[in-house]
Amino acid sequence: MALMLDPNITDPDGFYDELLAAHDGLSAAESANFNARLILILANHIGDREVLAAALAAAND
Amino acid sequence: MVDMRYSTEFTLYPYTKQAAPSDRQPVVIIGAGPIGLALALDLGQKGTPVLVLDDHEGPGQGSKAICFSKRTLDIAHRLGAAAPMVDKGVVWQVGKVFHGQDKLFEFNLLPEEGHRNPAFINLQQPLFEKYLHDAVVAAQSGGAPIKIRGRNRVTAITDQGAFVTLDVQTPDGSYQLEADYLVACDGARSPSRDMLGLSFDGRVFEDNFLIADVRMKADFPTERWFWFQPPFEGAGQSALLHKQPDDIWRIDFQLGWEIDRAHELDPARIRARVDAMLSSQTGTIPDYELAWTSIYTFQCRRMQDFRAGRVFFAGDAAHQVSPFGARGANSGLQDAENLAWRLDLVCKGIAAPDLLDHYCTEREFAADENILNSSRATDFMTPKTDVSRQFRDAVLHLAERHAFARPFVNSGRLSVPCIYDGFTGFGPDALNGPAVTRPGAACQDAPVADGFLLDHVRAGFNLLVLGDGVAEPVTAAGVTAHIAHIPTPTPALAARYLGDHRRAVYLIRPDQHVIARWSDFDANSIANALRATIRQEAAHGADA
């Protein structure tokens, strides 16, 4: 499976809002910790090492 | 004079006044520690004369290796030394991982069925050495040409090209001797390495670990406890509790870099930490005494080349890792068995000296793998940057609630032998069988009708034939591969060696690594693979 880089989330505005809302009231350090947990949870859900490697490369581009 | 650099736990090879050997020795080993003794035993049992020089008379006291892996026990079994180790050693089942006050998770290391030896045992290193030495004495009385000289300190090594000259100091003066090959098994501070001016490069971890071995008779659970950010007074970044035989418990506290060593070694201060740890889960402080305390820092480093002319390096002398994962003594034992059969074939004139070069190729690769694993564990335990700490803490946070995060928790990955995938002298893989036994892998044990598979794999090269069909010894390049024929494999043996096949033929090196495998007995192909291993043909092509 290749890394999905085309739109794949229905209601993008709603998700973006939910993502920001999850950080409401968090300090910078707490937000960083939240993001770390979120990345690990999503990475495990994806699982595929090639997709994860492609995502790391895409994020660094 | 030969000064004592440390106190010894037992006297195993007392000094006796002896003349210098008049003949050139085929193999001299410096250091009668676990690696030197295993190598001497392996060579002596194969009939190659070996002389071991040690500047003490037995194993040093103190906290050293305590965790010995299944592969080490399989090697020791082949050498006839494993039974007392397993009898005496402690086998762990339950481990608990804590983060601060909270228990993150608990695991039960249920052993995989169908192996003679457990995944690992805890045993004090001096006892491990004593059992190896007992096996040396037994081999000597059976005629094995092994000699050990205690309080014989090597003070100079001169490579003469065609041989090596050693200057040796004893309580009665000095002598010189000559050796065809020298193997330095003289530990992380290897004086041999220094004498030859060879470097030992790598990474020093800026951390101090306090070790306390405590003797405790109380009824205390035989479990491994590991804390990240332990909640005890001044306990540092991590703490570990581990059981050894004879009511001894190993306790480690990771104290950080900027510490006052003398202050931290104050027994009252150590006892305060130990009290807090021992009472944290049971609510009471058991009676105990401090048997040994020390502070150490650790390094991950290796020699660039494990060979300098006629001198080889093995064990901690060649490579050093952090203790997490038990990759020090265990990888050293694998060095010893990798080198033993090569030296044996070269000293007997059966193989060309090129065979020795591949000791370095294979064991340098293994050292890199061990250093990688060890460094990863250390980076998890001691995050070096803000972001690495964020991810580490995220893993610990998630591990309490979710199983997926637990495999990320790294307090050391237990030593397993490396697989020499794609190395010269292995192959073909003409079976399409299970991955665990592919060419390059160390043989997995398995049950057979009358015991265990590894008892059928004898000294030297072996042809393991599973299922019906032809099973005849094959000779090539001056070596005969003996037959180990198991006509009716057990289900566990089939799962590890046959996969979907009814029949398989495995060619196995003297160190029990698989050279090649086939679905049918093809004497020509077997002879070619055997020849390629002994002559390292793929590397040297037409000159073989």
Coordinates of C-alpha atoms in Angstrom, one line a residue:
Chain A
M1 CA 0.0 0.0 0.0
A2 CA 1.3 3.5 -0.9
L3 CA 1.1 6.5 1.4
M4 CA -2.1 8.4 0.7
L5 CA -1.3 12.0 -0.1
D6 CA -4.6 12.8 -1.9
P7 CA -7.6 14.1 0.2
N8 CA -8.9 11.2 2.3
I9 CA -10.8 12.8 5.1
T10 CA -14.5 13.7 4.8
D11 CA -15.3 17.0 6.4
P12 CA -11.7 18.4 6.5
D13 CA -12.8 21.6 8.3
G14 CA -14.5 19.6 11.0
F15 CA -11.5 17.4 11.6
Y16 CA -9.1 20.4 11.7
D17 CA -11.3 22.0 14.2
E18 CA -11.4 18.9 16.4
L19 CA -7.6 18.6 16.2
L20 CA -7.1 22.2 17.4
A21 CA -9.8 21.8 20.0
A22 CA -7.9 18.8 21.5
H23 CA -5.1 21.2 22.4
D24 CA -7.3 23.8 24.1
G25 CA -6.0 24.7 27.5
L26 CA -2.8 22.8 27.1
S27 CA 0.6 24.4 27.7
A28 CA 3.3 24.1 25.0
A29 CA 4.8 21.1 26.8
E30 CA 1.5 19.4 27.3
S31 CA 0.7 19.9 23.6
A32 CA 4.0 18.4 22.6
N33 CA 3.3 15.4 24.8
F34 CA -0.2 15.1 23.3
N35 CA 1.2 15.2 19.8
A36 CA 3.7 12.5 20.6
R37 CA 1.0 10.2 21.9
L38 CA -1.2 10.9 18.9
I39 CA 1.6 10.2 16.4
L40 CA 2.3 6.8 18.2
I41 CA -1.4 5.9 18.1
L42 CA -1.8 6.8 14.4
A43 CA 1.5 5.1 13.5
N44 CA 0.5 1.9 15.1
H45 CA -2.9 2.0 13.3
I46 CA -1.1 2.3 10.0
G47 CA 1.5 -0.3 10.9
D48 CA 2.9 -0.7 7.4
R49 CA 6.6 0.2 7.7
E50 CA 6.9 1.4 4.1
V51 CA 4.0 3.7 4.5
L52 CA 5.4 5.0 7.8
A53 CA 8.8 5.6 6.1
A54 CA 7.1 7.4 3.3
A55 CA 5.2 9.6 5.8
L56 CA 8.4 10.5 7.6
A57 CA 9.9 11.5 4.3
A58 CA 6.9 13.5 3.2
A59 CA 6.8 15.3 6.6
N60 CA 10.4 16.3 6.1
D61 CA 10.0 17.5 2.5
Chain B
M1 CA 56.5 -10.1 40.6
V2 CA 52.9 -10.4 39.4
D3 CA 50.8 -7.8 41.3
M4 CA 47.2 -8.8 42.1
R5 CA 44.9 -6.2 40.4
Y6 CA 41.8 -7.5 42.1
S7 CA 40.6 -10.1 44.7
T8 CA 39.5 -13.5 43.3
E9 CA 36.3 -15.3 44.2
F10 CA 37.9 -18.8 44.0
T11 CA 41.3 -20.2 43.2
L12 CA 40.9 -22.3 40.1
Y13 CA 44.3 -22.3 38.4
P14 CA 47.0 -21.8 41.1
Y15 CA 50.5 -20.7 40.1
T16 CA 53.1 -23.4 39.9
K17 CA 56.7 -22.9 38.9
Q18 CA 57.1 -24.2 35.4
A19 CA 59.8 -23.9 32.7
A20 CA 59.1 -22.0 29.6
P21 CA 57.5 -24.2 26.9
S22 CA 60.3 -25.3 24.6
D23 CA 58.1 -25.7 21.5
R24 CA 56.1 -23.1 19.7
Q25 CA 52.5 -23.2 20.8
P26 CA 49.8 -23.5 18.1
V27 CA 47.4 -21.3 20.1
V28 CA 48.0 -19.1 23.2
I29 CA 45.0 -17.4 24.9
I30 CA 45.5 -14.4 27.2
G31 CA 42.8 -14.4 29.9
A32 CA 41.0 -17.3 31.6
G33 CA 37.7 -15.5 31.9
P34 CA 34.5 -17.0 30.3
I35 CA 35.6 -16.3 26.8
G36 CA 39.2 -17.6 27.2
L37 CA 38.0 -20.8 29.0
A38 CA 35.3 -21.5 26.4
L39 CA 37.7 -21.1 23.5
A40 CA 40.3 -23.3 25.2
L41 CA 37.8 -26.0 25.9
D42 CA 36.5 -25.9 22.4
L43 CA 40.0 -26.1 20.9
G44 CA 41.2 -28.7 23.3
Q45 CA 38.2 -31.0 22.7
K46 CA 38.9 -30.8 19.0
G47 CA 42.5 -31.9 19.7
T48 CA 44.3 -28.6 19.0
P49 CA 46.8 -27.8 21.8
V50 CA 46.1 -24.6 23.7
L51 CA 47.9 -22.7 26.4
V52 CA 45.9 -20.1 28.5
L53 CA 47.8 -17.4 30.5
D54 CA 46.1 -15.5 33.2
D55 CA 47.7 -13.0 35.6
H56 CA 45.4 -14.1 38.5
E57 CA 44.5 -17.5 39.9
G58 CA 40.7 -17.4 39.4
P59 CA 37.7 -15.2 38.6
G60 CA 37.6 -11.8 40.1
Q61 CA 35.1 -10.8 42.8
G62 CA 32.3 -8.5 42.2
S63 CA 29.3 -7.7 40.1
K64 CA 29.8 -8.8 36.5
A65 CA 27.7 -10.6 34.0
I66 CA 24.7 -12.3 35.5
C67 CA 22.4 -13.1 32.6
F68 CA 23.3 -16.0 30.3
S69 CA 21.2 -16.7 27.2
K70 CA 19.9 -19.9 25.7
R71 CA 22.5 -19.8 22.9
T72 CA 25.3 -19.5 25.5
L73 CA 23.8 -22.5 27.4
D74 CA 23.6 -24.4 24.1
I75 CA 27.3 -23.7 23.5
A76 CA 28.1 -24.6 27.1
H77 CA 26.1 -27.8 26.6
R78 CA 28.2 -28.7 23.5
L79 CA 31.3 -28.1 25.6
G80 CA 30.0 -30.3 28.5
A81 CA 29.6 -27.4 31.0
A82 CA 25.9 -26.5 30.9
A83 CA 24.2 -28.9 33.4
P84 CA 25.5 -27.3 36.6
M85 CA 24.9 -23.8 35.2
V86 CA 21.2 -24.6 34.6
D87 CA 20.9 -26.4 37.9
K88 CA 22.3 -23.5 39.8
G89 CA 20.9 -20.6 37.7
V90 CA 17.7 -18.7 38.4
V91 CA 15.0 -18.8 35.7
W92 CA 12.7 -15.8 35.6
Q93 CA 9.1 -15.9 34.6
V94 CA 7.3 -12.7 35.8
G95 CA 8.5 -9.2 35.0
K96 CA 6.8 -6.0 36.0
V97 CA 7.5 -2.6 34.5
F98 CA 6.7 0.6 36.5
H99 CA 6.6 4.3 35.6
G100 CA 6.9 6.3 38.8
Q101 CA 4.2 4.9 41.2
D102 CA 2.3 3.2 38.5
K103 CA 2.6 -0.3 37.3
L104 CA 2.5 -0.1 33.5
F105 CA 2.3 -3.8 32.7
E106 CA 3.4 -7.2 33.7
F107 CA 4.7 -10.0 31.5
N108 CA 5.2 -13.7 31.9
L109 CA 8.1 -15.1 30.0
L110 CA 6.5 -18.5 29.4
P111 CA 9.2 -20.5 27.9
E112 CA 8.8 -21.7 24.3
E113 CA 8.3 -25.5 24.4
G114 CA 10.8 -27.9 23.0
H115 CA 14.2 -26.5 24.0
R116 CA 16.5 -28.1 26.5
N117 CA 17.6 -24.8 27.8
P118 CA 15.6 -21.8 29.1
A119 CA 15.6 -18.4 27.3
F120 CA 18.1 -17.2 29.9
I121 CA 19.4 -17.9 33.4
N122 CA 20.7 -15.5 36.1
L123 CA 24.0 -16.8 37.5
Q124 CA 27.0 -14.9 39.0
Q125 CA 29.9 -14.8 36.5
P126 CA 32.4 -16.3 38.9
L127 CA 30.2 -19.4 39.1
F128 CA 29.9 -19.5 35.3
E129 CA 33.7 -19.5 35.0
K130 CA 34.0 -22.1 37.7
Y131 CA 31.7 -24.5 35.8
L132 CA 33.6 -23.9 32.6
H133 CA 36.8 -24.6 34.4
D134 CA 35.4 -27.8 35.9
A135 CA 34.7 -28.9 32.3
V136 CA 38.3 -28.0 31.4
V137 CA 39.6 -30.2 34.2
A138 CA 37.3 -33.0 33.0
A139 CA 38.6 -32.6 29.4
Q140 CA 42.2 -32.5 30.6
S141 CA 41.7 -35.8 32.4
G142 CA 40.3 -37.2 29.2
G143 CA 43.5 -36.2 27.4
A144 CA 42.5 -32.8 25.9
P145 CA 45.7 -30.8 25.3
I146 CA 44.6 -27.7 27.4
K147 CA 47.0 -26.0 29.8
I148 CA 46.3 -23.0 32.0
R149 CA 49.0 -21.1 33.8
G150 CA 47.9 -18.8 36.6
R151 CA 49.8 -15.7 37.7
N152 CA 51.5 -15.6 34.3
R153 CA 51.3 -12.1 33.0
V154 CA 52.0 -11.2 29.4
T155 CA 54.1 -8.0 29.4
A156 CA 55.1 -7.8 25.7
I157 CA 53.7 -9.1 22.4
T158 CA 55.9 -9.1 19.3
D159 CA 54.4 -10.1 16.0
Q160 CA 57.3 -11.7 14.1
G161 CA 55.3 -12.3 10.9
A162 CA 55.5 -16.0 10.9
F163 CA 54.7 -16.3 14.6
V164 CA 54.3 -14.2 17.8
T165 CA 56.7 -13.9 20.7
L166 CA 55.4 -13.3 24.2
D167 CA 57.2 -12.0 27.2
V168 CA 55.7 -13.6 30.3
Q169 CA 56.2 -12.5 33.9
T170 CA 55.7 -14.9 36.8
P171 CA 56.4 -14.8 40.6
D172 CA 59.7 -16.7 39.8
G173 CA 60.9 -14.4 37.0
S174 CA 60.2 -14.0 33.3
Y175 CA 60.3 -16.2 30.3
Q176 CA 59.6 -16.0 26.5
L177 CA 57.5 -18.2 24.4
E178 CA 56.4 -18.4 20.8
A179 CA 52.9 -19.0 19.4
D180 CA 51.5 -19.5 15.9
Y181 CA 48.3 -17.6 17.0
L182 CA 47.4 -15.5 20.0
V183 CA 43.9 -14.7 21.1
A184 CA 43.4 -11.8 23.6
C185 CA 40.4 -12.5 25.8
D186 CA 41.6 -10.1 28.5
G187 CA 38.5 -8.0 28.9
A188 CA 37.3 -4.4 28.3
R189 CA 40.6 -2.9 29.6
S190 CA 42.6 -5.4 27.5
P191 CA 46.3 -4.8 28.2
S192 CA 47.0 -6.7 25.0
R193 CA 45.2 -4.1 23.0
D194 CA 47.3 -1.4 24.7
M195 CA 50.5 -3.3 24.2
L196 CA 49.8 -3.4 20.4
G197 CA 48.8 0.3 20.4
L198 CA 45.3 -0.5 19.0
S199 CA 42.4 1.9 19.5
F200 CA 39.0 1.1 21.0
D201 CA 36.5 3.7 19.7
G202 CA 32.9 4.4 20.4
R203 CA 30.5 6.2 22.5
V204 CA 30.6 6.9 26.2
F205 CA 27.2 7.2 27.8
E206 CA 27.1 10.1 30.3
D207 CA 25.5 8.2 33.1
N208 CA 26.4 6.5 36.3
F209 CA 24.8 3.3 37.6
L210 CA 24.9 2.3 41.2
I211 CA 25.0 -1.5 41.6
A212 CA 24.0 -3.1 44.9
D213 CA 24.0 -6.8 45.3
V214 CA 22.0 -7.6 48.4
R215 CA 21.6 -10.9 50.3
M216 CA 18.1 -11.4 51.4
K217 CA 16.5 -14.5 52.9
A218 CA 13.0 -13.0 53.1
D219 CA 10.1 -14.6 51.2
F220 CA 10.2 -12.1 48.3
P221 CA 8.7 -12.6 44.9
T222 CA 11.1 -14.0 42.3
E223 CA 10.2 -11.4 39.7
R224 CA 12.1 -8.8 37.6
W225 CA 11.1 -5.3 38.5
F226 CA 12.0 -2.3 36.3
W227 CA 11.2 1.3 37.0
F228 CA 11.3 4.3 34.7
Q229 CA 11.5 7.4 36.9
P230 CA 11.3 5.4 40.2
P231 CA 9.4 7.1 43.0
F232 CA 12.0 6.4 45.6
E233 CA 14.1 9.1 47.3
G234 CA 17.0 10.0 45.0
A235 CA 16.6 6.9 42.9
G236 CA 17.5 8.5 39.6
Q237 CA 16.1 7.8 36.2
S238 CA 15.6 4.1 36.3
A239 CA 15.9 1.2 38.7
L240 CA 16.1 -2.6 38.3
L241 CA 15.7 -5.6 40.6
H242 CA 17.0 -9.0 39.4
K243 CA 17.4 -12.3 41.2
Q244 CA 20.6 -14.4 41.3
P245 CA 21.3 -17.7 43.0
D246 CA 22.2 -18.0 46.7
D247 CA 19.6 -15.4 47.9
I248 CA 21.4 -12.6 46.1
W249 CA 19.5 -9.8 44.4
R250 CA 21.1 -7.4 41.9
I251 CA 19.8 -3.9 42.2
D252 CA 20.7 -1.1 39.7
F253 CA 20.0 2.6 40.1
Q254 CA 20.6 5.0 37.2
L255 CA 21.9 8.1 38.9
G256 CA 22.8 10.4 36.0
W257 CA 26.1 12.1 35.1
E258 CA 26.8 14.8 37.7
I259 CA 27.1 12.9 40.9
D260 CA 29.3 12.7 43.9
R261 CA 30.5 9.1 43.8
A262 CA 31.8 8.9 47.4
H263 CA 28.5 10.3 48.7
E264 CA 26.4 7.9 46.6
L265 CA 28.4 4.9 47.8
D266 CA 27.7 5.8 51.5
P267 CA 26.1 2.6 52.8
A268 CA 23.4 4.5 54.7
R269 CA 22.4 6.3 51.5
I270 CA 22.3 3.0 49.5
R271 CA 20.2 1.4 52.2
A272 CA 17.7 4.2 52.1
R273 CA 17.2 3.6 48.4
V274 CA 17.1 -0.1 48.7
D275 CA 14.6 0.1 51.6
A276 CA 12.3 2.3 49.5
M277 CA 12.5 -0.1 46.5
L278 CA 12.0 -3.3 48.4
S279 CA 9.0 -2.0 50.4
S280 CA 7.3 -0.3 47.4
Q281 CA 5.3 -3.3 46.4
T282 CA 5.1 -5.3 49.7
G283 CA 4.8 -2.5 52.2
T284 CA 7.5 -4.0 54.4
I285 CA 11.3 -3.8 54.5
P286 CA 12.7 -7.3 54.5
D287 CA 16.0 -8.1 56.3
Y288 CA 19.0 -7.9 53.9
E289 CA 22.7 -7.2 53.9
L290 CA 24.7 -5.3 51.2
A291 CA 27.0 -7.9 49.6
W292 CA 28.6 -5.7 47.0
T293 CA 28.3 -2.1 45.9
S294 CA 29.9 -0.2 43.1
I295 CA 29.3 2.6 40.6
Y296 CA 30.0 2.2 36.9
T297 CA 29.6 4.1 33.7
F298 CA 29.3 2.3 30.4
Q299 CA 30.4 2.5 26.8
C300 CA 29.5 1.1 23.5
R301 CA 32.6 0.7 21.4
R302 CA 34.6 -1.8 19.4
M303 CA 38.0 -2.3 17.8
Q304 CA 38.0 -1.5 14.2
D305 CA 39.5 -4.8 13.3
F306 CA 39.3 -7.9 15.6
R307 CA 42.5 -9.1 14.1
A308 CA 46.0 -7.6 14.1
G309 CA 48.3 -10.0 12.2
R310 CA 48.5 -13.2 14.2
V311 CA 46.7 -11.7 17.2
F312 CA 42.9 -12.0 17.5
F313 CA 40.6 -10.3 20.0
A314 CA 37.4 -11.8 21.4
G315 CA 34.8 -10.8 24.0
D316 CA 35.0 -7.5 25.8
A317 CA 38.6 -7.0 24.6
A318 CA 37.1 -6.6 21.1
H319 CA 33.8 -4.9 21.9
Q320 CA 32.0 -3.4 24.8
V321 CA 28.2 -2.8 25.2
S322 CA 26.0 -1.4 27.9
P323 CA 24.6 -4.2 30.2
F324 CA 21.0 -3.8 29.0
G325 CA 20.1 -6.8 27.0
A326 CA 22.9 -9.1 28.3
R327 CA 25.0 -8.8 25.2
G328 CA 28.5 -8.7 26.7
A329 CA 29.4 -12.2 27.9
N330 CA 26.8 -13.8 25.7
S331 CA 28.3 -12.3 22.5
G332 CA 31.8 -13.1 23.7
L333 CA 30.9 -16.8 23.9
Q334 CA 29.7 -16.6 20.3
D335 CA 33.1 -15.0 19.4
A336 CA 34.8 -18.0 21.0
E337 CA 32.9 -20.6 19.2
N338 CA 33.2 -18.8 15.9
L339 CA 37.0 -18.7 16.2
A340 CA 37.6 -22.1 17.7
W341 CA 36.7 -24.3 14.6
R342 CA 38.6 -21.9 12.3
L343 CA 41.8 -22.0 14.4
D344 CA 41.4 -25.8 14.7
L345 CA 41.2 -26.3 10.9
V346 CA 44.0 -23.9 10.2
C347 CA 46.3 -25.3 12.9
K348 CA 45.8 -28.8 11.6
G349 CA 46.7 -27.6 8.1
I350 CA 43.2 -28.5 6.7
A351 CA 42.2 -25.0 5.9
A352 CA 44.2 -22.0 4.6
P353 CA 44.7 -19.1 7.0
D354 CA 42.1 -17.1 5.0
L355 CA 39.4 -18.9 7.0
L356 CA 40.4 -16.8 10.0
D357 CA 39.6 -13.5 8.3
H358 CA 35.9 -14.4 8.3
Y359 CA 36.0 -14.6 12.1
C360 CA 36.4 -10.8 11.9
T361 CA 33.8 -10.3 9.2
E362 CA 31.2 -12.2 11.1
R363 CA 31.9 -11.1 14.6
E364 CA 32.4 -7.4 13.7
F365 CA 28.9 -7.5 12.2
A366 CA 27.6 -9.2 15.3
A367 CA 29.3 -6.5 17.5
D368 CA 27.6 -3.8 15.5
E369 CA 24.3 -5.4 15.9
N370 CA 24.8 -5.7 19.7
I371 CA 26.0 -2.1 19.9
L372 CA 22.9 -1.0 17.9
N373 CA 20.5 -2.8 20.3
S374 CA 22.3 -1.6 23.3
S375 CA 22.4 2.0 22.2
R376 CA 18.7 1.9 21.4
A377 CA 17.9 0.6 24.9
T378 CA 20.1 3.3 26.4
D379 CA 18.5 6.1 24.3
F380 CA 15.1 5.0 25.5
M381 CA 16.2 4.8 29.1
T382 CA 18.1 8.1 29.0
P383 CA 16.4 10.4 26.4
K384 CA 19.0 12.8 25.1
T385 CA 16.7 15.6 23.7
D386 CA 13.4 17.2 24.6
V387 CA 11.6 15.5 21.8
S388 CA 13.1 12.0 22.6
R389 CA 11.9 12.5 26.1
Q390 CA 8.4 13.5 24.8
F391 CA 8.2 10.3 22.8
R392 CA 9.6 8.1 25.6
D393 CA 7.1 9.5 28.0
A394 CA 4.3 9.1 25.5
V395 CA 5.2 5.5 25.1
L396 CA 5.2 5.0 28.9
H397 CA 1.9 6.8 29.3
L398 CA 0.2 4.8 26.5
A399 CA 1.7 1.5 27.7
E400 CA -0.3 1.5 30.8
R401 CA -3.6 1.5 28.9
H402 CA -2.8 0.0 25.5
A403 CA -1.0 -3.2 24.5
F404 CA 0.3 -1.6 21.3
A405 CA 2.7 0.7 23.1
R406 CA 4.3 -2.0 25.2
P407 CA 6.7 -3.4 22.6
F408 CA 8.2 0.2 22.4
V409 CA 9.2 0.0 26.0
N410 CA 12.9 -0.8 25.9
S411 CA 14.9 -1.7 29.1
G412 CA 17.2 -3.9 27.0
R413 CA 16.5 -6.5 24.3
L414 CA 17.7 -9.9 25.4
S415 CA 20.7 -11.3 23.5
V416 CA 19.9 -13.6 20.6
P417 CA 22.6 -14.8 18.2
C418 CA 22.9 -12.8 15.0
I419 CA 22.2 -14.4 11.6
Y420 CA 24.9 -14.2 9.0
D421 CA 22.5 -13.4 6.1
G422 CA 24.3 -13.1 2.8
F423 CA 27.8 -13.7 4.2
T424 CA 30.5 -15.6 2.2
G425 CA 30.6 -19.3 2.8
F426 CA 26.8 -19.8 3.4
G427 CA 24.2 -21.1 1.0
P428 CA 22.5 -22.3 -1.0
D429 CA 19.0 -22.1 0.5
A430 CA 17.4 -24.8 -1.6
L431 CA 14.5 -25.6 0.7
N432 CA 12.3 -22.6 1.0
G433 CA 11.9 -23.6 4.7
P434 CA 11.3 -21.8 7.9
A435 CA 13.1 -18.5 8.3
V436 CA 14.4 -19.3 11.8
T437 CA 16.7 -22.0 10.4
R438 CA 17.8 -20.3 7.2
P439 CA 21.5 -20.4 6.2
G440 CA 23.5 -18.1 8.5
A441 CA 21.3 -18.8 11.6
A442 CA 22.4 -20.7 14.7
C443 CA 20.6 -24.1 15.0
Q444 CA 17.4 -24.0 17.0
D445 CA 17.1 -26.8 19.4
A446 CA 14.0 -29.0 19.1
P447 CA 12.6 -32.2 20.8
V448 CA 13.4 -35.6 19.2
A449 CA 12.2 -39.0 20.3
D450 CA 15.2 -39.6 22.6
G451 CA 15.8 -36.1 23.9
F452 CA 16.9 -33.0 22.0
L453 CA 18.1 -32.3 18.5
L454 CA 21.4 -30.6 19.5
D455 CA 22.5 -33.9 21.1
H456 CA 22.5 -35.4 17.6
V457 CA 24.6 -32.6 16.2
R458 CA 28.1 -33.8 17.0
A459 CA 31.5 -32.0 17.1
G460 CA 32.7 -30.9 13.6
F461 CA 30.6 -30.5 10.5
N462 CA 27.2 -32.2 10.4
L463 CA 24.6 -33.2 7.8
L464 CA 21.3 -33.1 9.5
V465 CA 18.9 -35.3 7.5
L466 CA 15.2 -35.0 8.4
G467 CA 12.7 -37.6 7.1
D468 CA 13.3 -40.6 4.9
G469 CA 15.8 -40.9 2.2
V470 CA 19.6 -41.0 1.6
A471 CA 21.8 -40.1 4.5
E472 CA 25.5 -40.6 3.9
P473 CA 28.5 -38.7 5.1
V474 CA 30.0 -36.2 2.5
T475 CA 33.7 -35.3 2.3
A476 CA 35.2 -32.2 0.7
A477 CA 38.3 -30.1 1.2
G478 CA 39.7 -32.6 3.8
V479 CA 36.6 -32.5 6.0
T480 CA 33.8 -35.0 6.5
A481 CA 30.3 -33.9 7.5
H482 CA 28.8 -36.5 9.8
I483 CA 25.3 -37.7 9.5
A484 CA 22.6 -36.8 12.1
H485 CA 19.5 -38.6 10.7
I486 CA 16.1 -38.0 12.3
P487 CA 13.7 -40.2 10.2
T488 CA 10.5 -39.2 12.0
P489 CA 10.7 -35.5 13.2
T490 CA 8.5 -34.4 16.0
P491 CA 5.9 -31.6 15.2
A492 CA 8.1 -29.0 16.9
L493 CA 11.2 -30.1 14.9
A494 CA 9.2 -30.1 11.7
A495 CA 7.9 -26.6 12.5
R496 CA 11.4 -25.2 13.0
Y497 CA 13.2 -27.1 10.1
L498 CA 10.7 -28.5 7.6
G499 CA 7.8 -26.1 7.1
D500 CA 5.7 -27.6 4.5
H501 CA 8.3 -30.2 3.4
R502 CA 8.5 -33.9 4.3
R503 CA 12.2 -34.0 4.0
A504 CA 15.2 -31.7 4.4
V505 CA 19.0 -31.8 4.5
Y506 CA 20.9 -29.2 6.5
L507 CA 24.7 -28.7 6.4
I508 CA 25.9 -27.3 9.7
R509 CA 29.2 -25.7 10.8
P510 CA 31.0 -26.8 13.9
D511 CA 29.6 -23.7 15.7
Q512 CA 26.1 -25.0 14.8
H513 CA 25.3 -22.2 12.3
V514 CA 23.5 -23.5 9.2
I515 CA 25.6 -23.3 6.1
A516 CA 23.0 -24.5 3.5
R517 CA 19.9 -26.5 3.2
W518 CA 18.2 -28.6 0.5
S519 CA 14.9 -30.4 0.0
D520 CA 16.8 -33.5 -1.2
F521 CA 20.1 -35.2 -0.7
D522 CA 22.4 -34.1 -3.4
A523 CA 26.0 -35.2 -2.6
N524 CA 27.6 -32.9 -5.2
S525 CA 25.8 -29.8 -4.1
I526 CA 26.6 -30.6 -0.4
A527 CA 30.3 -31.1 -1.2
N528 CA 30.4 -27.8 -3.0
A529 CA 28.8 -26.0 -0.1
L530 CA 31.2 -27.6 2.4
R531 CA 34.2 -26.7 0.2
A532 CA 33.0 -23.1 -0.2
T533 CA 32.7 -22.8 3.6
I534 CA 36.2 -24.1 4.3
R535 CA 37.9 -22.3 1.4
Q536 CA 35.7 -19.2 1.5
E537 CA 35.4 -19.6 -2.3
A538 CA 32.9 -17.0 -3.0
A539 CA 35.3 -14.4 -1.6
H540 CA 38.4 -15.8 -3.3
G541 CA 37.0 -17.3 -6.5
A542 CA 39.4 -19.3 -8.7
D543 CA 42.4 -19.3 -6.3
A544 CA 40.7 -21.9 -4.1

